[in-house]
C-alpha cells in the first residue's frame, strides 16, 4: 500500500479542528474551508456523543460539555465529502464505536487520541477495520505505550508494519511550555517500538513543530482555528490559523532542504575546491641537491598541487636529486 505518513511537504500535516467548532455546524464548515486552504494533508475531527463518552452520574458537567459540542451523522458525512471534493484527507478520533458502521467508508486513517490509549475495547473495534492507526501518547508512561502497541499488534499482524501503525509524542495539557513538549521522546519511541513517530502539539505557535520536523517527525498534528482572539474554549489558544499553517509548510520545505541526504559526499565542485582549499607539501625554503629532508624543510600550503599534505611524513628522510626553490611544487621524481 501507499505509505500513509507521507505529506506534500514530507511529514504528514494534520490540522485538527477537533472541538473548535463548539457544536456549531456552520462554523465547522468555515473552519474546514480554511483548513483546506491551509495546505494541510488531513483535516481531523473528534466524533462522539456525550452519553457514549462521559458518565452522566460520575461526570455530569463534562457530559453536558460534550453534548453541546456534538455534530450529527449527516453533518460529519457532509464534512467528509467536502474534504474529499478538495482532495484533502478526512480523519477523526472516533470516540463512539457505533459510528464506525457509517463513517468507515470515509476514513483512510484512524486516530487514537491520548485519552483512549488505554480504552482497549474501543481500540479493538477500530482495529477491526484493518486501516492504519495513529496513536497519541499523552498522559502515558512508556510502559503503557508499549502495552497498547503490543495489544494493537496482537489484534492484527498488519499493525506490526510501519505502514499501519505510528506513534505520536504528546503532552495533554493546553497550552504547554516548551520544556514540557519533550520532543526527545520521539527518539525513544522510535527505538523501542520500531514504528514511525511524530508529534502532536499543544504549545503556542509553530516552533515546536518545526523542531520536531528537524528531529525526524513523520507526522505533525496541530489544532486549527480561524483566529485565537476572543475565544474562550481552551483549544483555540494552542491552534494555528490558515496563514500560519501555510508558513509552517514553507518552513518545513526549508528544513527538509537543509537536512539534505544521509550520504556524506563532497558537493564542492565549483572551482575545484578540493584542490584550492586543501594543502600540499612544499619546500619551506630553497634546498640544494643532496639535501636529506627534515621536518623544518617542509611546509603545508594551499593549493593541493604535487604531494598531498597527508604524505608530509613520507617526504621526511628523502634525498633530493636536484635543487628546489621555496614553495615550489614537489613530486616524487625529485627524490632518490
mmCIF file of N, CA and C in Angstrom, residues 231-311:
data_model
loop_
_atom_site.group_PDB
_atom_site.id
_atom_site.type_symbol
_atom_site.label_atom_id
_atom_site.label_comp_id
_atom_site.label_asym_id
_atom_site.label_seq_id
_atom_site.Cartn_x
_atom_site.Cartn_y
_atom_site.Cartn_z
ATOM 1 N N UNK A 231 -11.588 34.038 21.933
ATOM 2 C CA UNK A 231 -12.107 32.679 22.113
ATOM 3 C C UNK A 231 -11.881 32.222 23.552
ATOM 4 N N UNK A 232 -12.859 31.535 24.105
ATOM 5 C CA UNK A 232 -12.748 31.057 25.479
ATOM 6 C C UNK A 232 -12.447 29.559 25.552
ATOM 7 N N UNK A 233 -12.850 28.778 24.545
ATOM 8 C CA UNK A 233 -12.561 27.342 24.559
ATOM 9 C C UNK A 233 -11.060 27.148 24.454
ATOM 10 N N UNK A 234 -10.501 26.321 25.329
ATOM 11 C CA UNK A 234 -9.058 26.231 25.536
ATOM 12 C C UNK A 234 -8.290 25.868 24.264
ATOM 13 N N UNK A 235 -8.838 25.024 23.389
ATOM 14 C CA UNK A 235 -8.091 24.517 22.242
ATOM 15 C C UNK A 235 -7.699 25.614 21.258
ATOM 16 N N UNK A 236 -8.489 26.703 21.220
ATOM 17 C CA UNK A 236 -8.154 27.788 20.288
ATOM 18 C C UNK A 236 -6.787 28.388 20.605
ATOM 19 N N UNK A 237 -6.437 28.409 21.889
ATOM 20 C CA UNK A 237 -5.195 29.053 22.311
ATOM 21 C C UNK A 237 -3.963 28.354 21.738
ATOM 22 N N UNK A 238 -4.054 27.039 21.528
ATOM 23 C CA UNK A 238 -2.910 26.284 21.005
ATOM 24 C C UNK A 238 -3.085 25.962 19.519
ATOM 25 N N UNK A 239 -3.981 26.668 18.855
ATOM 26 C CA UNK A 239 -4.290 26.376 17.457
ATOM 27 C C UNK A 239 -3.539 27.293 16.507
ATOM 28 N N UNK A 240 -3.288 26.798 15.309
ATOM 29 C CA UNK A 240 -2.715 27.594 14.232
ATOM 30 C C UNK A 240 -3.819 28.051 13.292
ATOM 31 N N UNK A 241 -3.582 29.159 12.607
ATOM 32 C CA UNK A 241 -4.514 29.676 11.609
ATOM 33 C C UNK A 241 -4.056 29.264 10.210
ATOM 34 N N UNK A 242 -4.890 29.543 9.227
ATOM 35 C CA UNK A 242 -4.557 29.174 7.850
ATOM 36 C C UNK A 242 -3.211 29.732 7.434
ATOM 37 N N UNK A 243 -2.992 31.025 7.636
ATOM 38 C CA UNK A 243 -1.730 31.637 7.201
ATOM 39 C C UNK A 243 -0.542 31.047 7.941
ATOM 40 N N UNK A 244 -0.727 30.704 9.208
ATOM 41 C CA UNK A 244 0.372 30.114 9.984
ATOM 42 C C UNK A 244 0.710 28.708 9.489
ATOM 43 N N UNK A 245 -0.291 27.961 9.058
ATOM 44 C CA UNK A 245 -0.019 26.624 8.512
ATOM 45 C C UNK A 245 0.691 26.743 7.168
ATOM 46 N N UNK A 246 0.286 27.719 6.350
ATOM 47 C CA UNK A 246 0.975 27.942 5.076
ATOM 48 C C UNK A 246 2.442 28.297 5.319
ATOM 49 N N UNK A 247 2.687 29.139 6.314
ATOM 50 C CA UNK A 247 4.064 29.494 6.660
ATOM 51 C C UNK A 247 4.824 28.281 7.183
ATOM 52 N N UNK A 248 4.151 27.473 8.004
ATOM 53 C CA UNK A 248 4.776 26.250 8.506
ATOM 54 C C UNK A 248 5.182 25.345 7.352
ATOM 55 N N UNK A 249 4.333 25.228 6.353
ATOM 56 C CA UNK A 249 4.666 24.397 5.201
ATOM 57 C C UNK A 249 5.932 24.851 4.510
ATOM 58 N N UNK A 250 6.087 26.166 4.352
ATOM 59 C CA UNK A 250 7.297 26.686 3.719
ATOM 60 C C UNK A 250 8.517 26.431 4.596
ATOM 61 N N UNK A 251 8.362 26.583 5.905
ATOM 62 C CA UNK A 251 9.482 26.326 6.812
ATOM 63 C C UNK A 251 9.885 24.857 6.773
ATOM 64 N N UNK A 252 8.915 23.970 6.658
ATOM 65 C CA UNK A 252 9.231 22.545 6.564
ATOM 66 C C UNK A 252 10.004 22.267 5.287
ATOM 67 N N UNK A 253 9.616 22.891 4.189
ATOM 68 C CA UNK A 253 10.367 22.726 2.938
ATOM 69 C C UNK A 253 11.809 23.166 3.120
ATOM 70 N N UNK A 254 12.015 24.288 3.822
ATOM 71 C CA UNK A 254 13.370 24.776 4.072
ATOM 72 C C UNK A 254 14.148 23.803 4.957
ATOM 73 N N UNK A 255 13.487 23.294 5.999
ATOM 74 C CA UNK A 255 14.146 22.355 6.911
ATOM 75 C C UNK A 255 14.553 21.102 6.169
ATOM 76 N N UNK A 256 13.656 20.573 5.362
ATOM 77 C CA UNK A 256 13.961 19.348 4.611
ATOM 78 C C UNK A 256 15.091 19.585 3.619
ATOM 79 N N UNK A 257 15.083 20.777 3.017
ATOM 80 C CA UNK A 257 16.153 21.098 2.082
ATOM 81 C C UNK A 257 17.491 21.182 2.803
ATOM 82 N N UNK A 258 17.495 21.810 3.971
ATOM 83 C CA UNK A 258 18.722 21.927 4.746
ATOM 84 C C UNK A 258 19.202 20.572 5.266
ATOM 85 N N UNK A 259 18.282 19.670 5.550
ATOM 86 C CA UNK A 259 18.674 18.347 6.029
ATOM 87 C C UNK A 259 19.419 17.568 4.954
ATOM 88 N N UNK A 260 19.031 17.747 3.703
ATOM 89 C CA UNK A 260 19.724 17.092 2.606
ATOM 90 C C UNK A 260 19.658 15.579 2.687
ATOM 91 N N UNK A 261 20.791 14.918 2.411
ATOM 92 C CA UNK A 261 20.857 13.459 2.329
ATOM 93 C C UNK A 261 21.728 12.904 3.445
ATOM 94 N N UNK A 262 21.491 11.636 3.779
ATOM 95 C CA UNK A 262 22.297 10.969 4.797
ATOM 96 C C UNK A 262 23.689 10.637 4.286
ATOM 97 N N UNK A 263 23.838 10.498 2.979
ATOM 98 C CA UNK A 263 25.127 10.131 2.405
ATOM 99 C C UNK A 263 26.084 11.318 2.455
ATOM 100 N N UNK A 264 27.244 11.123 3.085
ATOM 101 C CA UNK A 264 28.270 12.156 3.123
ATOM 102 C C UNK A 264 29.130 12.047 1.872
ATOM 103 N N UNK A 265 29.107 13.098 1.077
ATOM 104 C CA UNK A 265 29.915 13.126 -0.138
ATOM 105 C C UNK A 265 30.270 14.567 -0.429
ATOM 106 N N UNK A 266 31.419 14.808 -1.108
ATOM 107 C CA UNK A 266 31.783 16.195 -1.410
ATOM 108 C C UNK A 266 30.851 16.784 -2.453
ATOM 109 N N UNK A 267 30.318 17.953 -2.145
ATOM 110 C CA UNK A 267 29.431 18.660 -3.070
ATOM 111 C C UNK A 267 30.099 19.904 -3.650
ATOM 112 N N UNK A 268 31.329 20.199 -3.152
ATOM 113 C CA UNK A 268 32.000 21.440 -3.539
ATOM 114 C C UNK A 268 32.738 21.220 -4.864
ATOM 115 N N UNK A 269 31.984 21.318 -5.960
ATOM 116 C CA UNK A 269 32.581 21.037 -7.267
ATOM 117 C C UNK A 269 32.973 22.309 -8.011
ATOM 118 N N UNK A 270 32.302 23.408 -7.702
ATOM 119 C CA UNK A 270 32.591 24.653 -8.416
ATOM 120 C C UNK A 270 33.997 25.140 -8.077
ATOM 121 N N UNK A 271 34.828 25.361 -9.104
ATOM 122 C CA UNK A 271 36.177 25.872 -8.886
ATOM 123 C C UNK A 271 37.132 24.845 -8.323
ATOM 124 N N UNK A 272 36.730 23.608 -8.254
ATOM 125 C CA UNK A 272 37.569 22.523 -7.738
ATOM 126 C C UNK A 272 38.140 22.866 -6.363
ATOM 127 N N UNK A 273 37.233 23.096 -5.412
ATOM 128 C CA UNK A 273 37.637 23.474 -4.058
ATOM 129 C C UNK A 273 38.477 22.403 -3.372
ATOM 130 N N UNK A 274 38.327 21.148 -3.785
ATOM 131 C CA UNK A 274 39.110 20.092 -3.141
ATOM 132 C C UNK A 274 40.605 20.302 -3.379
ATOM 133 N N UNK A 275 40.961 21.040 -4.420
ATOM 134 C CA UNK A 275 42.377 21.392 -4.664
ATOM 135 C C UNK A 275 42.698 22.744 -4.037
ATOM 136 N N UNK A 276 41.836 23.737 -4.283
ATOM 137 C CA UNK A 276 42.175 25.094 -3.847
ATOM 138 C C UNK A 276 42.083 25.265 -2.329
ATOM 139 N N UNK A 277 41.211 24.492 -1.650
ATOM 140 C CA UNK A 277 41.054 24.618 -0.205
ATOM 141 C C UNK A 277 41.991 23.695 0.573
ATOM 142 N N UNK A 278 42.503 22.655 -0.086
ATOM 143 C CA UNK A 278 43.355 21.701 0.619
ATOM 144 C C UNK A 278 44.830 22.005 0.384
ATOM 145 N N UNK A 279 45.690 21.402 1.211
ATOM 146 C CA UNK A 279 47.118 21.720 1.200
ATOM 147 C C UNK A 279 47.938 20.574 0.610
ATOM 148 N N UNK A 280 49.113 20.968 0.142
ATOM 149 C CA UNK A 280 50.132 20.016 -0.311
ATOM 150 C C UNK A 280 51.428 20.307 0.440
ATOM 151 N N UNK A 281 52.438 19.443 0.239
ATOM 152 C CA UNK A 281 53.755 19.621 0.866
ATOM 153 C C UNK A 281 54.629 20.474 -0.064
ATOM 154 N N UNK A 282 55.212 21.560 0.496
ATOM 155 C CA UNK A 282 56.085 22.451 -0.265
ATOM 156 C C UNK A 282 57.410 22.635 0.489
ATOM 157 N N UNK A 283 58.499 22.983 -0.226
ATOM 158 C CA UNK A 283 59.743 23.369 0.466
ATOM 159 C C UNK A 283 59.526 24.647 1.262
ATOM 160 N N UNK A 284 59.992 24.641 2.496
ATOM 161 C CA UNK A 284 59.849 25.844 3.326
ATOM 162 C C UNK A 284 60.860 26.924 2.912
ATOM 163 N N UNK A 285 61.953 26.512 2.251
ATOM 164 C CA UNK A 285 62.996 27.432 1.798
ATOM 165 C C UNK A 285 63.758 26.745 0.655
ATOM 166 N N UNK A 286 64.668 27.492 0.032
ATOM 167 C CA UNK A 286 65.463 26.894 -1.047
ATOM 168 C C UNK A 286 66.308 25.747 -0.497
ATOM 169 N N UNK A 287 66.383 24.666 -1.278
ATOM 170 C CA UNK A 287 67.140 23.487 -0.861
ATOM 171 C C UNK A 287 68.042 23.040 -2.015
ATOM 172 N N UNK A 288 69.277 22.598 -1.678
ATOM 173 C CA UNK A 288 70.221 22.173 -2.715
ATOM 174 C C UNK A 288 70.086 20.675 -2.957
ATOM 175 N N UNK A 289 70.614 20.215 -4.091
ATOM 176 C CA UNK A 289 70.624 18.789 -4.404
ATOM 177 C C UNK A 289 71.393 18.035 -3.333
ATOM 178 N N UNK A 290 70.932 16.836 -2.990
ATOM 179 C CA UNK A 290 71.565 16.021 -1.975
ATOM 180 C C UNK A 290 71.043 16.254 -0.577
ATOM 181 N N UNK A 291 70.197 17.256 -0.391
ATOM 182 C CA UNK A 291 69.638 17.521 0.943
ATOM 183 C C UNK A 291 68.752 16.358 1.377
ATOM 184 N N UNK A 292 69.006 15.889 2.602
ATOM 185 C CA UNK A 292 68.101 14.898 3.204
ATOM 186 C C UNK A 292 67.041 15.684 3.969
ATOM 187 N N UNK A 293 65.810 15.493 3.598
ATOM 188 C CA UNK A 293 64.724 16.352 4.073
ATOM 189 C C UNK A 293 64.433 16.115 5.553
ATOM 190 N N UNK A 294 64.341 17.243 6.278
ATOM 191 C CA UNK A 294 63.900 17.233 7.671
ATOM 192 C C UNK A 294 62.553 17.950 7.752
ATOM 193 N N UNK A 295 61.849 17.799 8.869
ATOM 194 C CA UNK A 295 60.524 18.401 9.019
ATOM 195 C C UNK A 295 60.572 19.909 8.831
ATOM 196 N N UNK A 296 61.648 20.545 9.332
ATOM 197 C CA UNK A 296 61.717 22.008 9.227
ATOM 198 C C UNK A 296 61.977 22.471 7.800
ATOM 199 N N UNK A 297 62.279 21.556 6.892
ATOM 200 C CA UNK A 297 62.473 21.922 5.484
ATOM 201 C C UNK A 297 61.161 21.986 4.718
ATOM 202 N N UNK A 298 60.076 21.599 5.385
ATOM 203 C CA UNK A 298 58.789 21.472 4.690
ATOM 204 C C UNK A 298 57.712 22.348 5.322
ATOM 205 N N UNK A 299 56.727 22.664 4.524
ATOM 206 C CA UNK A 299 55.568 23.405 4.988
ATOM 207 C C UNK A 299 54.351 22.922 4.193
ATOM 208 N N UNK A 300 53.196 22.900 4.830
ATOM 209 C CA UNK A 300 51.957 22.514 4.141
ATOM 210 C C UNK A 300 51.203 23.769 3.732
ATOM 211 N N UNK A 301 50.967 23.906 2.431
ATOM 212 C CA UNK A 301 50.348 25.109 1.877
ATOM 213 C C UNK A 301 49.245 24.754 0.875
ATOM 214 N N UNK A 302 48.329 25.671 0.684
ATOM 215 C CA UNK A 302 47.400 25.596 -0.431
ATOM 216 C C UNK A 302 48.086 26.141 -1.687
ATOM 217 N N UNK A 303 47.692 25.664 -2.872
ATOM 218 C CA UNK A 303 46.714 24.637 -3.184
ATOM 219 C C UNK A 303 47.333 23.251 -3.114
ATOM 220 N N UNK A 304 46.505 22.246 -3.246
ATOM 221 C CA UNK A 304 46.971 20.866 -3.168
ATOM 222 C C UNK A 304 47.513 20.426 -4.531
ATOM 223 N N UNK A 305 48.686 20.983 -4.882
ATOM 224 C CA UNK A 305 49.399 20.613 -6.110
ATOM 225 C C UNK A 305 50.631 19.796 -5.733
ATOM 226 N N UNK A 306 50.847 18.699 -6.425
ATOM 227 C CA UNK A 306 52.051 17.902 -6.160
ATOM 228 C C UNK A 306 51.806 16.835 -5.131
ATOM 229 N N UNK A 307 52.542 16.874 -4.031
ATOM 230 C CA UNK A 307 52.457 15.840 -2.993
ATOM 231 C C UNK A 307 51.444 16.263 -1.926
ATOM 232 N N UNK A 308 50.450 15.449 -1.733
ATOM 233 C CA UNK A 308 49.355 15.746 -0.804
ATOM 234 C C UNK A 308 49.884 15.947 0.618
ATOM 235 N N UNK A 309 49.268 16.860 1.364
ATOM 236 C CA UNK A 309 49.690 17.161 2.738
ATOM 237 C C UNK A 309 49.641 15.941 3.648
ATOM 238 N N UNK A 310 48.803 14.966 3.314
ATOM 239 C CA UNK A 310 48.724 13.752 4.127
ATOM 240 C C UNK A 310 50.018 12.931 4.045
ATOM 241 N N UNK A 311 50.848 13.228 3.029
ATOM 242 C CA UNK A 311 52.109 12.497 2.848
ATOM 243 C C UNK A 311 53.314 13.262 3.397
#
